[in-house]
Amino acid sequence: MKFSILRDQLLNGLNDVMKAVSSKTTIPILTGIKIDAAEDGIRLTGSDADITIQTFIPVEKDGEQLISITTTGSIVLQARMFNEIVRKLPTNEVEIEVSDQYQTRIQSGKSDFHLIGLEPNEYPMLPEVSEETQITIPGDLLRSVIRETVFAVSTSESRPVLTGVNWQVKEEGLVCVATDSHRLARRIVALENLPTNVESVVIPGKSLTELSKILSDASSPVNIYMTNQQVLFKTEDVLFFSRLLEGNYPDTNRLIPDSYQTTVKINGKELLQAIDRASLLAREERNNVVRFSTLSGESIEISSNSPEIGKVEEEIHVQELSGEELRISFSAKYMMDALKSLDGQDVIIQFTGAMRPFIIRSIHDNSILQLILPVRTY
Amino acid sequence: MKFSILRDQLLNGLNDVMKAVSSKTTIPILTGIKIDAAEDGIRLTGSDADITIQTFIPVEKDGEQLISITTTGSIVLQARMFNEIVRKLPTNEVEIEVSDQYQTRIQSGKSDFHLIGLEPNEYPMLPEVSEETQITIPGDLLRSVIRETVFAVSTSESRPVLTGVNWQVKEEGLVCVATDSHRLARRIVALENLPTNVESVVIPGKSLTELSKILSDASSPVNIYMTNQQVLFKTEDVLFFSRLLEGNYPDTNRLIPDSYQTTVKINGKELLQAIDRASLLAREERNNVVRFSTLSGESIEISSNSPEIGKVEEEIHVQELSGEELRISFSAKYMMDALKSLDGQDVIIQFTGAMRPFIIRSIHDNSILQLILPVRTY
């Protein structure tokens, strides 16, 4: 194997595949990145066994020559070392050549590296995913969907299936739900041409977080292929594979109340900032719980009281307040997460009493629903 | 005590004094910040017993009213909590009022905090420093002097005096020296009107690092007052006190060679980058040691070889190479620190054989001298 490549192009590709490489892996070959040089371009592959990312750098793009291939072939190089070397090379021209015993020479300007590579045949094959069951979604929309749901997955391994986001294909579109059993985030995406042969998969939250780092802000389409054990996200240059979580995802519909006793319309940004301040005093002594109370007139109060430190009261004028009086306590963090996912929009909050879950939605549309269980404090 | 103040002004002041507050202090009152409201303005004080910082915010500055004092007085408030509250307040108008039992009310817009303060009389007095022994130095120059020396202090407490920078008043000016006994940094500052009644102090490296964060890039003068136990750095608005280190600082002059066998003039930035790359391979197996060799012709080679990982060779063309052939090994980190302190200037490196300390200077002037002890590798 011998080729020369523009350093920037190689770095871009490495940036993506490095997201799959974990320093904690117990499989030695996965500490490496696989490089495949073919006639049409270079493929880089990184994996931590759960996530596998492959990027493709073509020989030529938009009329510019990015790579010159002398001989094809494959090698596996230590990921972190190779990435750091490429990042620090002195010129934008890099030549990579593999000789006997996987000895790999990396040259740029007067810089001359010899790395000991690993046997490429030991590197695992890409997961097999049939190209039948396909969903197509713009990249920027997919990023939003991930951002609006993934924060609510469970971080505890006691119910592994809750560490993932449940994607269901339904009549109303793609329904994405995450819950850690204390709060829930649901996003419905109206998509056309949804497949009919898949109903429900659970994608690890960690995979979605890494995926969203690779997705650009552009609306270029991402094709999604699902089988029983794997999902593949395919963009123009990147293949992103993730293992799926096994087990039945709980039916969360019954959690969402269908009647309400108190309704508040409020500026989401003002509410977020008031809770942020109130949580300063709630953090140490009170497990980050703040109180929400309706006041007479068109306003509400956010408060927190820690006998050792002090107390805080925040009054906020609301756009609408209807139904019964209410005093309710909840996690400041959960509320802030929910409001952030709604991007500071004006929100409607619907309560069913101080001991029942309440929901938060944008006043503009119903595509995002956030649900929080209150905390009993008195 | 009752006053109102512009939030930005209060934040600026807090930013400075927070640098002295340590979360690890064992003295409870020092977890707080002292606020003194007088007729002329507000003083904020923070301290970790080694460093004490006091900032002054005047009632009026450049014709703009910054503070309105209703009643004077003092209070101590939990530093981290108070700082975070002020940072997150909703408007730029802040009112602070202390009532009985050090109950402190902080109000801004519809945000209303009540904090439990601490007894201000328990807060330690400022160290006493006579205003006699004074050095005046522009703030930006002081920042440079710190940057060029402080990295070389020892991080080990086995010889505490080496964790500080030695400042000596000599005929040639202020001589600042730091060494961890493996390398040495010396900066000579030609200053006029140096005091005659002080010869040598040792300022803790940590104090200088914190001080340089407070100094602006401007050339406004800093007045320095020294006694046996304390040094005070005084800018327009800030008093910065630091404890001095006790003990005799070693005489480092004898370490600096006075004759040389090999001299190299080289582009400092190119050398820095080559060593940075070579150190990638040296890091894990070889304790970050790289080799420097003179080549025939006007060039040198930086190399590193780790049998398990690979090797690297970097050739650099030099501006001048004279004297004997040389192969020498040294810590890549020490060399990179030294070259960074010289800001990428062209440098002259003077060697006295593979086992003797060598020195690095700018080719333009002698005010900075960096010395490194080589490592024996064969």
Short mmCIF file of N, CA and C in Angstrom, two decimals, chain B residues 214-342:
data_model
loop_
_atom_site.label_atom_id
_atom_site.label_comp_id
_atom_site.label_asym_id
_atom_site.label_seq_id
_atom_site.Cartn_x
_atom_site.Cartn_y
_atom_site.Cartn_z
N ILE B 214 -4.37 38.43 36.65
CA ILE B 214 -5.04 39.68 37.01
C ILE B 214 -4.44 40.85 36.25
N LEU B 215 -3.16 40.76 35.88
CA LEU B 215 -2.51 41.87 35.18
C LEU B 215 -3.10 42.01 33.79
N SER B 216 -3.34 43.23 33.39
CA SER B 216 -3.85 43.45 32.04
C SER B 216 -2.68 43.49 31.07
N ASP B 217 -3.01 43.53 29.78
CA ASP B 217 -1.96 43.63 28.77
C ASP B 217 -1.40 45.05 28.68
N ALA B 218 -2.00 45.96 29.41
CA ALA B 218 -1.60 47.35 29.29
C ALA B 218 -0.27 47.60 30.03
N SER B 219 0.35 48.72 29.72
CA SER B 219 1.65 49.00 30.31
C SER B 219 1.52 49.84 31.58
N SER B 220 0.29 49.97 32.10
CA SER B 220 0.11 50.77 33.33
C SER B 220 0.98 50.19 34.44
N PRO B 221 1.56 51.08 35.28
CA PRO B 221 2.58 50.63 36.21
C PRO B 221 2.03 49.77 37.35
N VAL B 222 2.84 48.80 37.79
CA VAL B 222 2.56 48.02 38.98
C VAL B 222 3.64 48.38 40.00
N ASN B 223 3.21 48.78 41.19
CA ASN B 223 4.17 49.06 42.26
C ASN B 223 4.32 47.82 43.13
N ILE B 224 5.57 47.48 43.41
CA ILE B 224 5.84 46.26 44.18
C ILE B 224 6.52 46.65 45.48
N TYR B 225 5.95 46.20 46.61
CA TYR B 225 6.50 46.50 47.94
C TYR B 225 6.92 45.19 48.58
N MET B 226 8.14 45.13 49.08
CA MET B 226 8.62 43.88 49.66
C MET B 226 9.05 44.06 51.10
N THR B 227 8.67 43.08 51.94
CA THR B 227 9.23 42.99 53.28
C THR B 227 9.81 41.58 53.41
N ASN B 228 10.14 41.19 54.63
CA ASN B 228 10.75 39.87 54.78
C ASN B 228 9.79 38.73 54.49
N GLN B 229 8.52 38.94 54.85
CA GLN B 229 7.59 37.83 54.73
C GLN B 229 6.54 38.00 53.64
N GLN B 230 6.35 39.21 53.18
CA GLN B 230 5.26 39.48 52.25
C GLN B 230 5.73 40.34 51.09
N VAL B 231 5.05 40.15 49.95
CA VAL B 231 5.24 41.08 48.84
C VAL B 231 3.85 41.57 48.44
N LEU B 232 3.76 42.85 48.08
CA LEU B 232 2.50 43.43 47.64
C LEU B 232 2.67 43.98 46.22
N PHE B 233 1.80 43.56 45.33
CA PHE B 233 1.75 44.11 43.98
C PHE B 233 0.52 45.03 43.92
N LYS B 234 0.72 46.27 43.54
CA LYS B 234 -0.35 47.24 43.62
C LYS B 234 -0.59 47.85 42.25
N THR B 235 -1.78 47.61 41.69
CA THR B 235 -2.17 48.27 40.44
C THR B 235 -3.18 49.34 40.79
N GLU B 236 -3.77 49.97 39.79
CA GLU B 236 -4.69 51.07 40.05
C GLU B 236 -5.82 50.64 40.99
N ASP B 237 -6.43 49.45 40.73
CA ASP B 237 -7.61 49.05 41.50
C ASP B 237 -7.39 47.84 42.39
N VAL B 238 -6.25 47.16 42.23
CA VAL B 238 -6.08 45.87 42.90
C VAL B 238 -4.85 45.87 43.80
N LEU B 239 -5.03 45.32 45.02
CA LEU B 239 -3.89 45.00 45.89
C LEU B 239 -3.73 43.48 45.87
N PHE B 240 -2.54 43.00 45.53
CA PHE B 240 -2.28 41.56 45.48
C PHE B 240 -1.14 41.26 46.44
N PHE B 241 -1.46 40.59 47.57
CA PHE B 241 -0.45 40.24 48.57
C PHE B 241 -0.06 38.78 48.39
N SER B 242 1.21 38.47 48.54
CA SER B 242 1.62 37.07 48.60
C SER B 242 2.65 36.88 49.70
N ARG B 243 2.50 35.77 50.40
CA ARG B 243 3.53 35.30 51.31
C ARG B 243 4.80 35.02 50.51
N LEU B 244 5.97 35.24 51.14
CA LEU B 244 7.24 34.87 50.51
C LEU B 244 7.69 33.51 51.04
N LEU B 245 8.53 32.81 50.28
CA LEU B 245 9.06 31.52 50.74
C LEU B 245 10.31 31.75 51.58
N GLU B 246 10.42 30.98 52.66
CA GLU B 246 11.60 31.09 53.52
C GLU B 246 12.69 30.16 53.02
N GLY B 247 13.90 30.41 53.46
CA GLY B 247 15.00 29.52 53.11
C GLY B 247 15.91 30.18 52.10
N ASN B 248 17.13 29.68 52.00
CA ASN B 248 18.11 30.25 51.08
C ASN B 248 17.94 29.67 49.69
N TYR B 249 17.81 30.56 48.73
CA TYR B 249 17.73 30.09 47.35
C TYR B 249 19.15 29.74 46.89
N PRO B 250 19.33 28.57 46.21
CA PRO B 250 20.69 28.18 45.84
C PRO B 250 21.33 29.18 44.86
N ASP B 251 22.62 29.27 44.91
CA ASP B 251 23.35 30.10 43.94
C ASP B 251 23.38 29.35 42.62
N THR B 252 22.70 29.87 41.62
CA THR B 252 22.57 29.14 40.36
C THR B 252 23.60 29.57 39.33
N ASN B 253 24.38 30.60 39.64
CA ASN B 253 25.32 31.11 38.63
C ASN B 253 26.34 30.06 38.20
N ARG B 254 26.76 29.23 39.18
CA ARG B 254 27.79 28.25 38.86
C ARG B 254 27.28 27.16 37.90
N LEU B 255 25.95 27.05 37.74
CA LEU B 255 25.40 26.05 36.81
C LEU B 255 25.60 26.45 35.35
N ILE B 256 25.71 27.77 35.13
CA ILE B 256 25.73 28.25 33.75
C ILE B 256 27.13 28.16 33.19
N PRO B 257 27.33 27.34 32.14
CA PRO B 257 28.69 27.15 31.60
C PRO B 257 29.22 28.46 31.03
N ASP B 258 30.57 28.59 31.01
CA ASP B 258 31.12 29.81 30.44
C ASP B 258 31.94 29.55 29.18
N SER B 259 32.02 28.28 28.77
CA SER B 259 32.63 28.02 27.46
C SER B 259 31.80 26.95 26.78
N TYR B 260 31.86 26.93 25.45
CA TYR B 260 30.98 26.04 24.70
C TYR B 260 31.75 25.32 23.61
N GLN B 261 31.28 24.09 23.31
CA GLN B 261 31.97 23.30 22.27
C GLN B 261 31.19 23.26 20.96
N THR B 262 29.86 23.41 21.05
CA THR B 262 29.03 23.35 19.85
C THR B 262 28.00 24.47 19.93
N THR B 263 27.82 25.22 18.85
CA THR B 263 26.86 26.31 18.83
C THR B 263 25.95 26.17 17.62
N VAL B 264 24.65 26.32 17.85
CA VAL B 264 23.67 26.18 16.77
C VAL B 264 22.78 27.41 16.78
N LYS B 265 22.59 28.02 15.60
CA LYS B 265 21.56 29.06 15.47
C LYS B 265 20.43 28.49 14.63
N ILE B 266 19.20 28.59 15.12
CA ILE B 266 18.11 27.85 14.48
C ILE B 266 16.79 28.59 14.67
N ASN B 267 15.87 28.37 13.73
CA ASN B 267 14.52 28.92 13.85
C ASN B 267 13.78 28.24 15.01
N GLY B 268 13.43 29.02 16.02
CA GLY B 268 12.85 28.46 17.23
C GLY B 268 11.52 27.76 17.01
N LYS B 269 10.72 28.30 16.10
CA LYS B 269 9.39 27.73 15.86
C LYS B 269 9.51 26.37 15.17
N GLU B 270 10.40 26.28 14.16
CA GLU B 270 10.60 25.01 13.47
C GLU B 270 11.09 23.94 14.43
N LEU B 271 12.04 24.34 15.29
CA LEU B 271 12.60 23.38 16.25
C LEU B 271 11.51 22.92 17.23
N LEU B 272 10.70 23.88 17.69
CA LEU B 272 9.61 23.56 18.62
C LEU B 272 8.66 22.53 18.00
N GLN B 273 8.27 22.77 16.74
CA GLN B 273 7.31 21.87 16.10
C GLN B 273 7.90 20.48 15.87
N ALA B 274 9.18 20.43 15.49
CA ALA B 274 9.83 19.14 15.26
C ALA B 274 9.90 18.34 16.56
N ILE B 275 10.24 19.02 17.66
CA ILE B 275 10.32 18.33 18.95
C ILE B 275 8.94 17.88 19.40
N ASP B 276 7.95 18.71 19.14
CA ASP B 276 6.57 18.35 19.48
C ASP B 276 6.20 17.04 18.78
N ARG B 277 6.53 16.92 17.50
CA ARG B 277 6.21 15.69 16.77
C ARG B 277 7.02 14.51 17.29
N ALA B 278 8.32 14.74 17.47
CA ALA B 278 9.18 13.63 17.92
C ALA B 278 8.74 13.13 19.29
N SER B 279 8.22 14.04 20.11
CA SER B 279 7.83 13.63 21.45
C SER B 279 6.61 12.72 21.44
N LEU B 280 5.85 12.73 20.34
CA LEU B 280 4.69 11.83 20.26
C LEU B 280 5.11 10.39 20.47
N LEU B 281 6.24 10.01 19.86
CA LEU B 281 6.71 8.63 19.97
C LEU B 281 7.51 8.42 21.25
N ALA B 282 7.99 9.51 21.84
CA ALA B 282 8.86 9.37 23.02
C ALA B 282 8.04 9.29 24.30
N ARG B 283 6.77 9.65 24.21
CA ARG B 283 6.00 9.87 25.41
C ARG B 283 5.84 8.62 26.26
N GLU B 284 5.41 7.52 25.63
CA GLU B 284 5.02 6.38 26.46
C GLU B 284 6.20 5.55 26.96
N GLU B 285 7.11 5.22 26.04
CA GLU B 285 8.15 4.28 26.45
C GLU B 285 9.40 4.96 26.98
N ARG B 286 9.64 6.20 26.56
CA ARG B 286 10.96 6.75 26.82
C ARG B 286 10.93 8.02 27.66
N ASN B 287 9.88 8.16 28.47
CA ASN B 287 9.89 9.26 29.42
C ASN B 287 10.03 10.62 28.73
N ASN B 288 9.55 10.68 27.50
CA ASN B 288 9.53 11.93 26.77
C ASN B 288 10.92 12.49 26.43
N VAL B 289 11.87 11.60 26.24
CA VAL B 289 13.22 12.04 25.90
C VAL B 289 13.45 11.92 24.39
N VAL B 290 13.96 12.98 23.77
CA VAL B 290 14.29 12.95 22.34
C VAL B 290 15.80 13.17 22.16
N ARG B 291 16.28 12.78 20.98
CA ARG B 291 17.70 12.95 20.70
C ARG B 291 17.92 14.08 19.70
N PHE B 292 18.99 14.83 19.92
CA PHE B 292 19.38 15.94 19.05
C PHE B 292 20.76 15.58 18.49
N SER B 293 20.93 15.58 17.17
CA SER B 293 22.24 15.24 16.59
C SER B 293 22.61 16.27 15.53
N THR B 294 23.87 16.66 15.51
CA THR B 294 24.33 17.50 14.41
C THR B 294 24.56 16.60 13.20
N LEU B 295 24.22 17.10 12.01
CA LEU B 295 24.47 16.35 10.78
C LEU B 295 25.55 17.08 10.00
N SER B 296 26.17 16.38 9.04
CA SER B 296 27.11 17.10 8.18
C SER B 296 26.30 18.09 7.35
N GLY B 297 26.88 19.20 6.99
CA GLY B 297 26.13 20.25 6.32
C GLY B 297 25.43 21.08 7.38
N GLU B 298 24.68 22.05 6.97
CA GLU B 298 24.07 22.98 7.90
C GLU B 298 22.72 22.46 8.39
N SER B 299 22.71 21.29 9.02
CA SER B 299 21.43 20.83 9.56
C SER B 299 21.62 19.95 10.78
N ILE B 300 20.53 19.79 11.52
CA ILE B 300 20.53 18.93 12.70
C ILE B 300 19.35 17.97 12.57
N GLU B 301 19.37 16.93 13.40
CA GLU B 301 18.28 15.97 13.38
C GLU B 301 17.71 15.80 14.79
N ILE B 302 16.39 15.82 14.88
CA ILE B 302 15.70 15.46 16.11
C ILE B 302 15.12 14.08 15.89
N SER B 303 15.36 13.14 16.81
CA SER B 303 14.84 11.79 16.58
C SER B 303 14.38 11.16 17.87
N SER B 304 13.58 10.11 17.70
CA SER B 304 13.07 9.37 18.84
C SER B 304 12.78 7.97 18.35
N ASN B 305 13.00 6.99 19.20
CA ASN B 305 12.87 5.60 18.78
C ASN B 305 12.27 4.80 19.92
N SER B 306 11.08 4.24 19.71
CA SER B 306 10.45 3.40 20.73
C SER B 306 10.20 2.04 20.10
N PRO B 307 11.00 1.02 20.47
CA PRO B 307 10.94 -0.25 19.76
C PRO B 307 9.52 -0.79 19.53
N GLU B 308 8.62 -0.59 20.50
CA GLU B 308 7.28 -1.17 20.38
C GLU B 308 6.37 -0.37 19.44
N ILE B 309 6.67 0.93 19.28
CA ILE B 309 5.72 1.80 18.56
C ILE B 309 6.27 2.21 17.20
N GLY B 310 7.54 2.61 17.17
CA GLY B 310 8.11 3.05 15.91
C GLY B 310 9.18 4.09 16.16
N LYS B 311 9.55 4.81 15.12
CA LYS B 311 10.57 5.83 15.30
C LYS B 311 10.28 7.04 14.42
N VAL B 312 10.94 8.14 14.70
CA VAL B 312 10.73 9.34 13.92
C VAL B 312 12.05 10.08 13.79
N GLU B 313 12.23 10.65 12.62
CA GLU B 313 13.42 11.48 12.36
C GLU B 313 12.98 12.79 11.75
N GLU B 314 13.49 13.88 12.28
CA GLU B 314 13.14 15.21 11.80
C GLU B 314 14.41 15.95 11.47
N GLU B 315 14.57 16.35 10.21
CA GLU B 315 15.76 17.10 9.84
C GLU B 315 15.42 18.59 9.78
N ILE B 316 16.27 19.42 10.34
CA ILE B 316 16.02 20.87 10.30
C ILE B 316 17.28 21.58 9.81
N HIS B 317 17.09 22.42 8.83
CA HIS B 317 18.18 23.25 8.34
C HIS B 317 18.45 24.35 9.37
N VAL B 318 19.73 24.57 9.69
CA VAL B 318 20.04 25.59 10.70
C VAL B 318 20.69 26.80 10.06
N GLN B 319 20.69 27.92 10.78
CA GLN B 319 21.28 29.13 10.23
C GLN B 319 22.80 29.13 10.42
N GLU B 320 23.24 28.43 11.46
CA GLU B 320 24.68 28.38 11.70
C GLU B 320 24.94 27.17 12.57
N LEU B 321 26.02 26.47 12.29
CA LEU B 321 26.39 25.30 13.09
C LEU B 321 27.91 25.34 13.19
N SER B 322 28.42 25.48 14.43
CA SER B 322 29.88 25.54 14.56
C SER B 322 30.32 24.74 15.78
N GLY B 323 31.60 24.34 15.74
CA GLY B 323 32.13 23.58 16.87
C GLY B 323 32.06 22.09 16.61
N GLU B 324 32.10 21.32 17.69
CA GLU B 324 32.22 19.87 17.57
C GLU B 324 30.90 19.19 17.21
N GLU B 325 31.00 17.99 16.62
CA GLU B 325 29.83 17.15 16.40
C GLU B 325 29.19 16.80 17.73
N LEU B 326 27.89 16.52 17.72
CA LEU B 326 27.22 16.29 19.00
C LEU B 326 26.03 15.37 18.84
N ARG B 327 25.87 14.44 19.78
CA ARG B 327 24.60 13.71 19.94
C ARG B 327 24.22 13.85 21.40
N ILE B 328 23.04 14.38 21.66
CA ILE B 328 22.65 14.65 23.04
C ILE B 328 21.15 14.35 23.18
N SER B 329 20.75 13.89 24.35
CA SER B 329 19.34 13.57 24.60
C SER B 329 18.81 14.46 25.71
N PHE B 330 17.54 14.89 25.58
CA PHE B 330 16.95 15.73 26.63
C PHE B 330 15.45 15.57 26.65
N SER B 331 14.84 16.10 27.70
CA SER B 331 13.38 16.06 27.84
C SER B 331 12.73 16.97 26.79
N ALA B 332 11.84 16.39 25.99
CA ALA B 332 11.14 17.19 24.97
C ALA B 332 10.33 18.29 25.65
N LYS B 333 9.74 17.97 26.79
CA LYS B 333 8.90 18.96 27.47
C LYS B 333 9.72 20.17 27.92
N TYR B 334 10.89 19.92 28.53
CA TYR B 334 11.71 21.04 28.99
C TYR B 334 12.12 21.93 27.82
N MET B 335 12.51 21.28 26.70
CA MET B 335 12.94 22.05 25.55
C MET B 335 11.78 22.85 24.98
N MET B 336 10.60 22.25 24.94
CA MET B 336 9.44 22.96 24.40
C MET B 336 9.06 24.14 25.31
N ASP B 337 9.09 23.92 26.63
CA ASP B 337 8.83 25.03 27.57
C ASP B 337 9.79 26.19 27.33
N ALA B 338 11.08 25.86 27.17
CA ALA B 338 12.10 26.89 27.00
C ALA B 338 11.86 27.66 25.70
N LEU B 339 11.59 26.92 24.61
CA LEU B 339 11.38 27.59 23.32
C LEU B 339 10.12 28.44 23.34
N LYS B 340 9.07 27.95 24.03
CA LYS B 340 7.84 28.75 24.11
C LYS B 340 8.09 30.05 24.87
N SER B 341 8.92 30.00 25.91
CA SER B 341 9.19 31.21 26.68
C SER B 341 9.92 32.23 25.81
N LEU B 342 10.58 31.76 24.76
CA LEU B 342 11.29 32.66 23.84
C LEU B 342 10.40 33.04 22.66
#
